[in-house]
PDB file of C-alpha atoms in Angstrom:
ATOM      1  CA  UNK X   1       0.242   0.257   0.077  1.00 44.00           C
ATOM      2  CA  UNK X   2       1.157   3.615  -0.849  1.00 42.00           C
ATOM      3  CA  UNK X   3       0.282   6.267   1.647  1.00 44.00           C
ATOM      4  CA  UNK X   4       0.990   9.928   0.350  1.00 40.00           C
ATOM      5  CA  UNK X   5       0.209  13.469   1.545  1.00 40.00           C
ATOM      6  CA  UNK X   6       0.996  16.167   3.671  1.00 39.00           C
ATOM      7  CA  UNK X   7       2.462  15.836   7.208  1.00 40.00           C
ATOM      8  CA  UNK X   8       0.237  14.309   9.835  1.00 46.00           C
ATOM      9  CA  UNK X   9      -2.195  16.990  11.281  1.00 56.00           C
ATOM     10  CA  UNK X  10      -5.043  17.319  13.943  1.00 83.00           C
ATOM     11  CA  UNK X  11      -7.777  14.768  13.644  1.00 93.00           C
ATOM     12  CA  UNK X  12      -9.799  15.756  11.007  1.00 96.00           C
ATOM     13  CA  UNK X  13     -13.760  16.445  11.306  1.00 96.00           C
ATOM     14  CA  UNK X  14     -14.985  17.124   7.890  1.00 97.00           C
ATOM     15  CA  UNK X  15     -14.013  14.665   5.380  1.00 98.00           C
ATOM     16  CA  UNK X  16     -14.722  14.254   1.684  1.00 98.00           C
ATOM     17  CA  UNK X  17     -13.816  10.674   0.053  1.00 98.00           C
ATOM     18  CA  UNK X  18     -13.413  10.709  -3.615  1.00 97.00           C
ATOM     19  CA  UNK X  19     -14.267   7.352  -4.266  1.00 95.00           C
ATOM     20  CA  UNK X  20     -17.002   4.832  -3.164  1.00 96.00           C
ATOM     21  CA  UNK X  21     -14.313   2.419  -1.525  1.00 96.00           C
ATOM     22  CA  UNK X  22     -12.748   5.106   0.589  1.00 97.00           C
ATOM     23  CA  UNK X  23     -15.920   6.484   1.900  1.00 98.00           C
ATOM     24  CA  UNK X  24     -16.735   2.704   2.933  1.00 97.00           C
ATOM     25  CA  UNK X  25     -13.283   2.539   4.422  1.00 98.00           C
ATOM     26  CA  UNK X  26     -13.757   5.542   6.397  1.00 98.00           C
ATOM     27  CA  UNK X  27     -17.030   4.121   7.918  1.00 98.00           C
ATOM     28  CA  UNK X  28     -15.209   0.905   8.938  1.00 98.00           C
ATOM     29  CA  UNK X  29     -12.240   2.705  10.212  1.00 98.00           C
ATOM     30  CA  UNK X  30     -14.948   4.369  12.552  1.00 98.00           C
ATOM     31  CA  UNK X  31     -15.279   7.900  10.936  1.00 97.00           C
ATOM     32  CA  UNK X  32     -18.731   7.996   9.153  1.00 97.00           C
ATOM     33  CA  UNK X  33     -19.965  10.645  11.375  1.00 97.00           C
ATOM     34  CA  UNK X  34     -17.100  12.620   9.964  1.00 98.00           C
ATOM     35  CA  UNK X  35     -17.820  12.217   6.172  1.00 98.00           C
ATOM     36  CA  UNK X  36     -19.594  15.344   4.581  1.00 98.00           C
ATOM     37  CA  UNK X  37     -19.271  14.557   1.022  1.00 97.00           C
ATOM     38  CA  UNK X  38     -18.689  11.626  -1.501  1.00 97.00           C
ATOM     39  CA  UNK X  39     -18.566  11.014  -5.134  1.00 97.00           C
ATOM     40  CA  UNK X  40     -21.234   8.969  -7.532  1.00 96.00           C
ATOM     41  CA  UNK X  41     -21.914   5.223  -6.542  1.00 94.00           C
ATOM     42  CA  UNK X  42     -21.109   6.000  -2.946  1.00 96.00           C
ATOM     43  CA  UNK X  43     -23.696   3.637  -1.346  1.00 94.00           C
ATOM     44  CA  UNK X  44     -22.459   1.721   1.520  1.00 95.00           C
ATOM     45  CA  UNK X  45     -23.017   1.814   4.414  1.00 95.00           C
ATOM     46  CA  UNK X  46     -26.626   3.323   3.873  1.00 94.00           C
ATOM     47  CA  UNK X  47     -26.115   6.724   5.562  1.00 93.00           C
ATOM     48  CA  UNK X  48     -23.174   7.152   2.611  1.00 96.00           C
ATOM     49  CA  UNK X  49     -25.684   7.481  -0.072  1.00 95.00           C
ATOM     50  CA  UNK X  50     -27.238  10.665   1.454  1.00 96.00           C
ATOM     51  CA  UNK X  51     -23.978  12.614   1.480  1.00 97.00           C
ATOM     52  CA  UNK X  52     -23.513  15.562  -0.994  1.00 97.00           C
ATOM     53  CA  UNK X  53     -22.006  14.397  -4.071  1.00 97.00           C
ATOM     54  CA  UNK X  54     -18.832  16.283  -5.593  1.00 97.00           C
ATOM     55  CA  UNK X  55     -18.469  14.246  -8.749  1.00 94.00           C
ATOM     56  CA  UNK X  56     -17.279  10.684  -9.457  1.00 92.00           C
ATOM     57  CA  UNK X  57     -14.481   8.641  -9.007  1.00 84.00           C
ATOM     58  CA  UNK X  58     -12.619  10.509 -12.073  1.00 86.00           C
ATOM     59  CA  UNK X  59     -14.131  13.560 -12.332  1.00 92.00           C
ATOM     60  CA  UNK X  60     -14.185  15.994  -9.295  1.00 94.00           C
ATOM     61  CA  UNK X  61     -15.788  19.476  -9.060  1.00 94.00           C
ATOM     62  CA  UNK X  62     -13.010  21.654  -6.934  1.00 94.00           C
ATOM     63  CA  UNK X  63     -15.853  24.030  -6.580  1.00 94.00           C
ATOM     64  CA  UNK X  64     -18.178  21.695  -4.767  1.00 96.00           C
ATOM     65  CA  UNK X  65     -15.152  20.407  -2.704  1.00 96.00           C
ATOM     66  CA  UNK X  66     -14.687  23.879  -1.696  1.00 96.00           C
ATOM     67  CA  UNK X  67     -18.261  24.708  -0.463  1.00 96.00           C
ATOM     68  CA  UNK X  68     -18.300  21.758   1.850  1.00 97.00           C
ATOM     69  CA  UNK X  69     -15.476  23.304   3.728  1.00 96.00           C
ATOM     70  CA  UNK X  70     -13.451  19.656   4.633  1.00 97.00           C
ATOM     71  CA  UNK X  71     -10.209  19.412   6.428  1.00 96.00           C
ATOM     72  CA  UNK X  72      -9.381  16.281   4.870  1.00 98.00           C
ATOM     73  CA  UNK X  73      -9.841  14.862   1.093  1.00 98.00           C
ATOM     74  CA  UNK X  74      -9.110  11.498   0.658  1.00 98.00           C
ATOM     75  CA  UNK X  75      -8.084  10.565  -2.994  1.00 96.00           C
ATOM     76  CA  UNK X  76      -7.679   7.145  -4.588  1.00 92.00           C
ATOM     77  CA  UNK X  77      -3.841   6.811  -5.857  1.00 90.00           C
ATOM     78  CA  UNK X  78      -4.477   5.281  -9.195  1.00 83.00           C
ATOM     79  CA  UNK X  79      -8.148   6.628  -9.797  1.00 86.00           C
ATOM     80  CA  UNK X  80      -8.221  10.235  -8.923  1.00 92.00           C
ATOM     81  CA  UNK X  81      -6.813  12.137 -11.721  1.00 93.00           C
ATOM     82  CA  UNK X  82      -3.367  13.749 -10.458  1.00 94.00           C
ATOM     83  CA  UNK X  83      -4.424  16.964 -11.710  1.00 95.00           C
ATOM     84  CA  UNK X  84      -7.491  17.199  -9.597  1.00 95.00           C
ATOM     85  CA  UNK X  85      -5.178  16.369  -6.408  1.00 95.00           C
ATOM     86  CA  UNK X  86      -3.256  18.944  -7.185  1.00 96.00           C
ATOM     87  CA  UNK X  87      -5.605  21.405  -7.730  1.00 95.00           C
ATOM     88  CA  UNK X  88      -7.250  20.735  -4.567  1.00 96.00           C
ATOM     89  CA  UNK X  89      -3.612  20.963  -2.670  1.00 96.00           C
ATOM     90  CA  UNK X  90      -3.466  24.191  -4.675  1.00 96.00           C
ATOM     91  CA  UNK X  91      -6.483  25.627  -3.108  1.00 95.00           C
ATOM     92  CA  UNK X  92      -4.924  25.011   0.540  1.00 95.00           C
ATOM     93  CA  UNK X  93      -6.701  21.681   1.065  1.00 96.00           C
ATOM     94  CA  UNK X  94      -5.334  18.669   2.668  1.00 97.00           C
ATOM     95  CA  UNK X  95      -5.394  15.555   0.401  1.00 97.00           C
ATOM     96  CA  UNK X  96      -4.489  12.170   1.414  1.00 97.00           C
ATOM     97  CA  UNK X  97      -4.163   9.635  -1.135  1.00 96.00           C
ATOM     98  CA  UNK X  98      -4.463   5.767  -0.737  1.00 95.00           C
ATOM     99  CA  UNK X  99      -3.441   2.848  -2.960  1.00 89.00           C
ATOM    100  CA  UNK X 100      -4.617  -0.781  -2.215  1.00 90.00           C
ATOM    101  CA  UNK X 101      -2.672  -3.016  -4.548  1.00 87.00           C
ATOM    102  CA  UNK X 102      -3.066  -6.236  -2.796  1.00 92.00           C
ATOM    103  CA  UNK X 103      -5.481  -8.152  -0.126  1.00 95.00           C
ATOM    104  CA  UNK X 104      -2.733  -7.570   2.490  1.00 96.00           C
ATOM    105  CA  UNK X 105      -3.040  -3.910   1.982  1.00 95.00           C
ATOM    106  CA  UNK X 106      -6.417  -3.331   3.525  1.00 97.00           C
ATOM    107  CA  UNK X 107      -5.366  -3.252   7.231  1.00 98.00           C
ATOM    108  CA  UNK X 108      -2.985  -0.370   6.635  1.00 97.00           C
ATOM    109  CA  UNK X 109      -5.431   1.659   5.014  1.00 97.00           C
ATOM    110  CA  UNK X 110      -7.641   1.350   7.796  1.00 98.00           C
ATOM    111  CA  UNK X 111      -5.185   2.365  10.442  1.00 98.00           C
ATOM    112  CA  UNK X 112      -4.299   5.253   8.245  1.00 97.00           C
ATOM    113  CA  UNK X 113      -7.597   6.494   7.936  1.00 98.00           C
ATOM    114  CA  UNK X 114      -8.075   6.020  11.651  1.00 98.00           C
ATOM    115  CA  UNK X 115      -4.999   8.091  12.281  1.00 97.00           C
ATOM    116  CA  UNK X 116      -6.051  10.717  10.171  1.00 97.00           C
ATOM    117  CA  UNK X 117      -9.849  10.705  11.663  1.00 97.00           C
ATOM    118  CA  UNK X 118      -8.531  10.301  15.377  1.00 97.00           C
ATOM    119  CA  UNK X 119     -10.579   6.835  15.434  1.00 97.00           C
ATOM    120  CA  UNK X 120      -7.511   4.564  15.837  1.00 97.00           C
ATOM    121  CA  UNK X 121      -9.122   1.906  18.252  1.00 98.00           C
ATOM    122  CA  UNK X 122     -11.978   1.562  16.106  1.00 98.00           C
ATOM    123  CA  UNK X 123      -9.497   1.256  13.019  1.00 98.00           C
ATOM    124  CA  UNK X 124      -7.244  -1.091  14.623  1.00 98.00           C
ATOM    125  CA  UNK X 125     -10.010  -3.428  15.471  1.00 98.00           C
ATOM    126  CA  UNK X 126     -11.341  -3.600  12.043  1.00 98.00           C
ATOM    127  CA  UNK X 127      -7.656  -3.945  10.595  1.00 98.00           C
ATOM    128  CA  UNK X 128      -7.030  -7.127  13.030  1.00 98.00           C
ATOM    129  CA  UNK X 129     -10.326  -8.601  12.398  1.00 98.00           C
ATOM    130  CA  UNK X 130      -9.620  -8.565   8.597  1.00 98.00           C
ATOM    131  CA  UNK X 131      -6.172 -10.032   8.736  1.00 98.00           C
ATOM    132  CA  UNK X 132      -7.508 -12.695  11.021  1.00 98.00           C
ATOM    133  CA  UNK X 133     -10.046 -13.531   8.354  1.00 98.00           C
ATOM    134  CA  UNK X 134      -7.729 -13.444   5.367  1.00 98.00           C
ATOM    135  CA  UNK X 135      -5.372 -15.834   7.401  1.00 98.00           C
ATOM    136  CA  UNK X 136      -8.228 -18.544   7.646  1.00 98.00           C
ATOM    137  CA  UNK X 137      -9.150 -18.072   4.090  1.00 97.00           C
ATOM    138  CA  UNK X 138      -5.765 -18.819   3.118  1.00 97.00           C
ATOM    139  CA  UNK X 139      -5.370 -21.793   5.448  1.00 97.00           C
ATOM    140  CA  UNK X 140      -8.481 -23.232   4.209  1.00 96.00           C
ATOM    141  CA  UNK X 141      -8.126 -23.125   0.635  1.00 96.00           C
ATOM    142  CA  UNK X 142      -4.312 -24.107   0.427  1.00 95.00           C
ATOM    143  CA  UNK X 143      -3.495 -26.900  -1.745  1.00 94.00           C
ATOM    144  CA  UNK X 144      -6.407 -27.391  -3.901  1.00 95.00           C
ATOM    145  CA  UNK X 145      -6.520 -28.848  -7.350  1.00 95.00           C
ATOM    146  CA  UNK X 146      -5.991 -25.824  -9.791  1.00 96.00           C
ATOM    147  CA  UNK X 147      -9.102 -24.604 -11.951  1.00 97.00           C
ATOM    148  CA  UNK X 148      -8.452 -22.172 -14.876  1.00 97.00           C
ATOM    149  CA  UNK X 149     -10.424 -19.105 -14.396  1.00 98.00           C
ATOM    150  CA  UNK X 150     -11.431 -16.292 -16.750  1.00 97.00           C
ATOM    151  CA  UNK X 151     -12.743 -13.066 -14.871  1.00 97.00           C
ATOM    152  CA  UNK X 152     -14.556 -11.292 -17.588  1.00 96.00           C
ATOM    153  CA  UNK X 153     -15.535  -7.625 -17.711  1.00 95.00           C
ATOM    154  CA  UNK X 154     -18.159  -6.571 -20.541  1.00 93.00           C
ATOM    155  CA  UNK X 155     -18.496  -8.826 -23.862  1.00 91.00           C
ATOM    156  CA  UNK X 156     -18.050  -6.446 -26.997  1.00 90.00           C
ATOM    157  CA  UNK X 157     -15.386  -6.633 -26.459  1.00 92.00           C
ATOM    158  CA  UNK X 158     -14.649  -8.834 -23.550  1.00 95.00           C
ATOM    159  CA  UNK X 159     -12.007  -7.605 -20.884  1.00 95.00           C
ATOM    160  CA  UNK X 160     -10.043  -9.191 -18.264  1.00 96.00           C
ATOM    161  CA  UNK X 161      -7.845  -8.333 -15.515  1.00 94.00           C
ATOM    162  CA  UNK X 162      -3.963  -9.050 -14.807  1.00 94.00           C
ATOM    163  CA  UNK X 163      -2.009 -10.196 -12.044  1.00 93.00           C
ATOM    164  CA  UNK X 164      -1.822  -6.849 -10.290  1.00 88.00           C
ATOM    165  CA  UNK X 165      -5.505  -6.802  -9.316  1.00 88.00           C
ATOM    166  CA  UNK X 166      -6.815  -8.042  -6.077  1.00 89.00           C
ATOM    167  CA  UNK X 167      -9.633  -9.883  -7.921  1.00 93.00           C
ATOM    168  CA  UNK X 168      -6.614 -12.096  -9.649  1.00 95.00           C
ATOM    169  CA  UNK X 169      -5.105 -12.281  -6.004  1.00 95.00           C
ATOM    170  CA  UNK X 170      -8.483 -13.407  -5.080  1.00 96.00           C
ATOM    171  CA  UNK X 171      -8.596 -16.141  -7.882  1.00 97.00           C
ATOM    172  CA  UNK X 172      -5.276 -17.462  -6.513  1.00 97.00           C
ATOM    173  CA  UNK X 173      -6.123 -17.548  -2.997  1.00 97.00           C
ATOM    174  CA  UNK X 174      -9.006 -19.960  -4.012  1.00 98.00           C
ATOM    175  CA  UNK X 175      -6.827 -22.329  -5.722  1.00 97.00           C
ATOM    176  CA  UNK X 176      -7.606 -20.856  -9.431  1.00 97.00           C
ATOM    177  CA  UNK X 177      -5.361 -19.885 -11.973  1.00 98.00           C
ATOM    178  CA  UNK X 178      -6.095 -16.658 -13.734  1.00 98.00           C
ATOM    179  CA  UNK X 179      -5.734 -17.422 -17.472  1.00 97.00           C
ATOM    180  CA  UNK X 180      -5.069 -13.648 -18.425  1.00 97.00           C
ATOM    181  CA  UNK X 181      -2.664 -12.502 -15.633  1.00 96.00           C
ATOM    182  CA  UNK X 182      -0.093 -11.417 -18.270  1.00 95.00           C
ATOM    183  CA  UNK X 183      -2.169  -8.878 -19.662  1.00 95.00           C
ATOM    184  CA  UNK X 184      -0.259  -5.569 -20.288  1.00 94.00           C
ATOM    185  CA  UNK X 185      -2.747  -3.443 -18.153  1.00 90.00           C
ATOM    186  CA  UNK X 186      -4.835  -4.029 -15.190  1.00 87.00           C
ATOM    187  CA  UNK X 187      -7.751  -4.597 -17.285  1.00 90.00           C
ATOM    188  CA  UNK X 188      -7.425  -4.974 -20.810  1.00 94.00           C
ATOM    189  CA  UNK X 189      -9.448  -6.126 -23.938  1.00 95.00           C
ATOM    190  CA  UNK X 190      -8.828  -9.885 -24.969  1.00 95.00           C
ATOM    191  CA  UNK X 191      -9.345 -11.245 -28.135  1.00 94.00           C
ATOM    192  CA  UNK X 192     -12.242 -13.790 -28.743  1.00 92.00           C
ATOM    193  CA  UNK X 193      -9.720 -16.552 -30.167  1.00 93.00           C
ATOM    194  CA  UNK X 194      -7.520 -16.232 -26.896  1.00 94.00           C
ATOM    195  CA  UNK X 195     -10.678 -16.575 -24.741  1.00 93.00           C
ATOM    196  CA  UNK X 196     -11.204 -20.221 -26.597  1.00 94.00           C
ATOM    197  CA  UNK X 197      -7.651 -20.909 -27.164  1.00 95.00           C
ATOM    198  CA  UNK X 198      -7.193 -21.254 -23.139  1.00 96.00           C
ATOM    199  CA  UNK X 199     -10.278 -22.955 -22.571  1.00 96.00           C
ATOM    200  CA  UNK X 200     -11.247 -21.625 -19.139  1.00 97.00           C
ATOM    201  CA  UNK X 201     -13.176 -24.140 -16.785  1.00 97.00           C
ATOM    202  CA  UNK X 202     -14.682 -21.347 -14.805  1.00 98.00           C
ATOM    203  CA  UNK X 203     -16.033 -17.965 -15.864  1.00 98.00           C
ATOM    204  CA  UNK X 204     -16.564 -15.525 -13.610  1.00 98.00           C
ATOM    205  CA  UNK X 205     -18.332 -11.892 -14.015  1.00 96.00           C
ATOM    206  CA  UNK X 206     -20.481  -9.720 -12.008  1.00 95.00           C
ATOM    207  CA  UNK X 207     -24.271  -8.631 -11.652  1.00 94.00           C
ATOM    208  CA  UNK X 208     -23.244  -5.203 -12.425  1.00 92.00           C
ATOM    209  CA  UNK X 209     -22.191  -6.059 -15.882  1.00 92.00           C
ATOM    210  CA  UNK X 210     -24.671  -6.875 -18.473  1.00 92.00           C
ATOM    211  CA  UNK X 211     -25.126 -10.737 -17.760  1.00 95.00           C
ATOM    212  CA  UNK X 212     -27.696 -11.506 -20.197  1.00 95.00           C
ATOM    213  CA  UNK X 213     -24.900 -10.571 -22.958  1.00 95.00           C
ATOM    214  CA  UNK X 214     -22.281 -12.585 -21.184  1.00 95.00           C
ATOM    215  CA  UNK X 215     -24.057 -15.604 -21.039  1.00 95.00           C
ATOM    216  CA  UNK X 216     -25.080 -15.368 -25.104  1.00 94.00           C
ATOM    217  CA  UNK X 217     -21.335 -14.733 -25.800  1.00 94.00           C
ATOM    218  CA  UNK X 218     -20.897 -18.177 -24.273  1.00 95.00           C
ATOM    219  CA  UNK X 219     -23.464 -20.063 -25.656  1.00 94.00           C
ATOM    220  CA  UNK X 220     -21.987 -19.336 -28.867  1.00 93.00           C
ATOM    221  CA  UNK X 221     -19.030 -21.227 -27.735  1.00 93.00           C
ATOM    222  CA  UNK X 222     -20.274 -24.772 -26.433  1.00 94.00           C
ATOM    223  CA  UNK X 223     -17.037 -26.502 -26.610  1.00 94.00           C
ATOM    224  CA  UNK X 224     -15.455 -24.551 -23.875  1.00 96.00           C
ATOM    225  CA  UNK X 225     -15.201 -26.433 -20.734  1.00 96.00           C
ATOM    226  CA  UNK X 226     -17.097 -23.744 -18.521  1.00 97.00           C
ATOM    227  CA  UNK X 227     -19.905 -23.633 -21.050  1.00 96.00           C
ATOM    228  CA  UNK X 228     -20.039 -27.385 -21.359  1.00 95.00           C
ATOM    229  CA  UNK X 229     -19.977 -28.041 -17.507  1.00 96.00           C
ATOM    230  CA  UNK X 230     -22.254 -24.772 -16.928  1.00 96.00           C
ATOM    231  CA  UNK X 231     -19.402 -23.112 -14.855  1.00 97.00           C
ATOM    232  CA  UNK X 232     -20.526 -19.718 -15.527  1.00 97.00           C
ATOM    233  CA  UNK X 233     -20.692 -17.569 -12.036  1.00 98.00           C
ATOM    234  CA  UNK X 234     -22.457 -14.370 -11.273  1.00 97.00           C
ATOM    235  CA  UNK X 235     -20.468 -12.358  -8.540  1.00 97.00           C
ATOM    236  CA  UNK X 236     -21.365  -9.296  -6.478  1.00 95.00           C
ATOM    237  CA  UNK X 237     -18.969  -6.706  -7.965  1.00 92.00           C
ATOM    238  CA  UNK X 238     -19.178  -4.191  -5.544  1.00 91.00           C
ATOM    239  CA  UNK X 239     -17.587  -6.845  -3.083  1.00 93.00           C
ATOM    240  CA  UNK X 240     -14.839  -7.428  -5.294  1.00 90.00           C
ATOM    241  CA  UNK X 241     -14.070  -4.056  -7.019  1.00 88.00           C
ATOM    242  CA  UNK X 242     -13.948  -2.210  -3.755  1.00 91.00           C
ATOM    243  CA  UNK X 243     -10.729  -2.621  -1.469  1.00 92.00           C
ATOM    244  CA  UNK X 244     -12.431  -2.627   1.731  1.00 96.00           C
ATOM    245  CA  UNK X 245     -13.174  -5.038   4.495  1.00 97.00           C
ATOM    246  CA  UNK X 246     -16.047  -6.590   2.468  1.00 96.00           C
ATOM    247  CA  UNK X 247     -13.445  -7.695   0.116  1.00 96.00           C
ATOM    248  CA  UNK X 248     -13.214 -11.035   1.990  1.00 97.00           C
ATOM    249  CA  UNK X 249     -16.872 -11.516   1.378  1.00 97.00           C
ATOM    250  CA  UNK X 250     -15.924 -11.260  -2.660  1.00 96.00           C
ATOM    251  CA  UNK X 251     -13.089 -13.736  -2.102  1.00 97.00           C
ATOM    252  CA  UNK X 252     -15.617 -16.329  -0.474  1.00 97.00           C
ATOM    253  CA  UNK X 253     -17.885 -15.747  -3.621  1.00 97.00           C
ATOM    254  CA  UNK X 254     -14.984 -16.771  -5.811  1.00 97.00           C
ATOM    255  CA  UNK X 255     -13.799 -19.726  -3.501  1.00 98.00           C
ATOM    256  CA  UNK X 256     -17.328 -20.903  -3.460  1.00 98.00           C
ATOM    257  CA  UNK X 257     -17.399 -20.472  -7.461  1.00 98.00           C
ATOM    258  CA  UNK X 258     -14.349 -22.536  -7.717  1.00 98.00           C
ATOM    259  CA  UNK X 259     -14.999 -24.842  -5.622  1.00 97.00           C
ATOM    260  CA  UNK X 260     -18.272 -25.943  -7.739  1.00 97.00           C
ATOM    261  CA  UNK X 261     -16.247 -25.650 -10.947  1.00 97.00           C
ATOM    262  CA  UNK X 262     -13.789 -27.835  -9.362  1.00 97.00           C
ATOM    263  CA  UNK X 263     -16.370 -30.770  -8.493  1.00 96.00           C
ATOM    264  CA  UNK X 264     -17.686 -30.445 -12.155  1.00 95.00           C
ATOM    265  CA  UNK X 265     -14.442 -30.868 -13.652  1.00 92.00           C
ATOM    266  CA  UNK X 266     -13.735 -33.843 -11.818  1.00 89.00           C
ATOM    267  CA  UNK X 267     -17.045 -35.373 -12.493  1.00 90.00           C
ATOM    268  CA  UNK X 268     -16.671 -34.630 -15.922  1.00 81.00           C
ATOM    269  CA  UNK X 269     -13.205 -36.332 -15.725  1.00 78.00           C
ATOM    270  CA  UNK X 270     -14.773 -39.227 -13.856  1.00 77.00           C
ATOM    271  CA  UNK X 271     -17.276 -39.702 -16.628  1.00 74.00           C
ATOM    272  CA  UNK X 272     -15.433 -39.065 -19.717  1.00 63.00           C
ATOM    273  CA  UNK X 273     -15.456 -42.055 -22.099  1.00 65.00           C
ATOM    274  CA  UNK X 274     -11.902 -43.921 -22.059  1.00 63.00           C
ATOM    275  CA  UNK X 275     -10.483 -44.095 -25.325  1.00 60.00           C
ATOM    276  CA  UNK X 276     -10.821 -48.153 -26.424  1.00 60.00           C
ATOM    277  CA  UNK X 277      -7.271 -49.795 -26.034  1.00 57.00           C
ATOM    278  CA  UNK X 278      -5.728 -50.828 -29.380  1.00 55.00           C
ATOM    279  CA  UNK X 279      -6.322 -54.491 -29.599  1.00 54.00           C
ATOM    280  CA  UNK X 280      -3.817 -56.798 -29.101  1.00 51.00           C
ATOM    281  CA  UNK X 281      -2.310 -58.221 -32.357  1.00 55.00           C
ATOM    282  CA  UNK X 282      -3.520 -61.669 -33.362  1.00 47.00           C
ATOM    283  CA  UNK X 283      -0.693 -63.898 -33.944  1.00 51.00           C
ATOM    284  CA  UNK X 284      -0.562 -65.671 -37.533  1.00 50.00           C
ATOM    285  CA  UNK X 285      -1.610 -69.196 -37.382  1.00 47.00           C
ATOM    286  CA  UNK X 286       1.745 -71.109 -37.424  1.00 44.00           C
ATOM    287  CA  UNK X 287       2.419 -73.251 -40.602  1.00 42.00           C
ATOM    288  CA  UNK X 288       2.953 -76.948 -40.101  1.00 40.00           C
ATOM    289  CA  UNK X 289       5.640 -78.605 -42.494  1.00 38.00           C
ATOM    290  CA  UNK X 290       4.775 -80.621 -45.123  1.00 38.00           C
ATOM    291  CA  UNK X 291       5.858 -84.379 -45.850  1.00 34.00           C
ATOM    292  CA  UNK X 292       9.421 -84.149 -46.654  1.00 37.00           C
ATOM    293  CA  UNK X 293      10.363 -85.190 -50.195  1.00 39.00           C
ATOM    294  CA  UNK X 294       8.924 -84.447 -53.430  1.00 36.00           C
TER     295      UNK X 294
END
């Protein structure tokens, strides 16, 4: 995790979160009552949905931020545009940025936010609970038979995620192999031919996507293992896409899906017709020697 910002100051009392997951993290760290603004799609917990909005995760109005008079703005390192961060700092606002790259980064983010908001005890308890649960998940799903997994976003064109995504890490934790871990960007388009060639045994996508279009996409490829075994799984993207304590609920979803796909793969192999062995060659009848002489 990367934490970048101005030197620590007194505990903030008026906070704006510039992404849905930062608003959720603030609440998990004990600072829900300190939030005075958020961005579009901030909806958990319910109280966050009623906050004034200052834009969305990628486009923020500095003027709206100013009117709310925050003493701390939480920005998403990797999401909030750099020019937005610099503009807000140029207006003498305190901006702290948080980047969560791995599952293990969530506790540090909680503790950092708790320190800024003066809610250290609540944040530390949430961080310890998360770390304990993550360790238990890793132990429970260790040494499982691997499952070839496609995490799909959209269908025209289809996108997937590379190894740098916490989603990919969740797949690995659950005994899956991310078939597109080698993509050049965190999320990138994938050619249909590549999808078919890598033959996923489980296809994961979210209910926030176009579920009907993705199902139709795979119905056109009945020979793919996941299609043949009905191993297409719809997940809640708000759990997997937001790096908060609820991310582990998303991991549980992935593990349940891969457990089902693993069982279907095993059953498919067990019932697959075995090729007939080549019949043993039949020896030619021996010829008895005829009577000697002529």
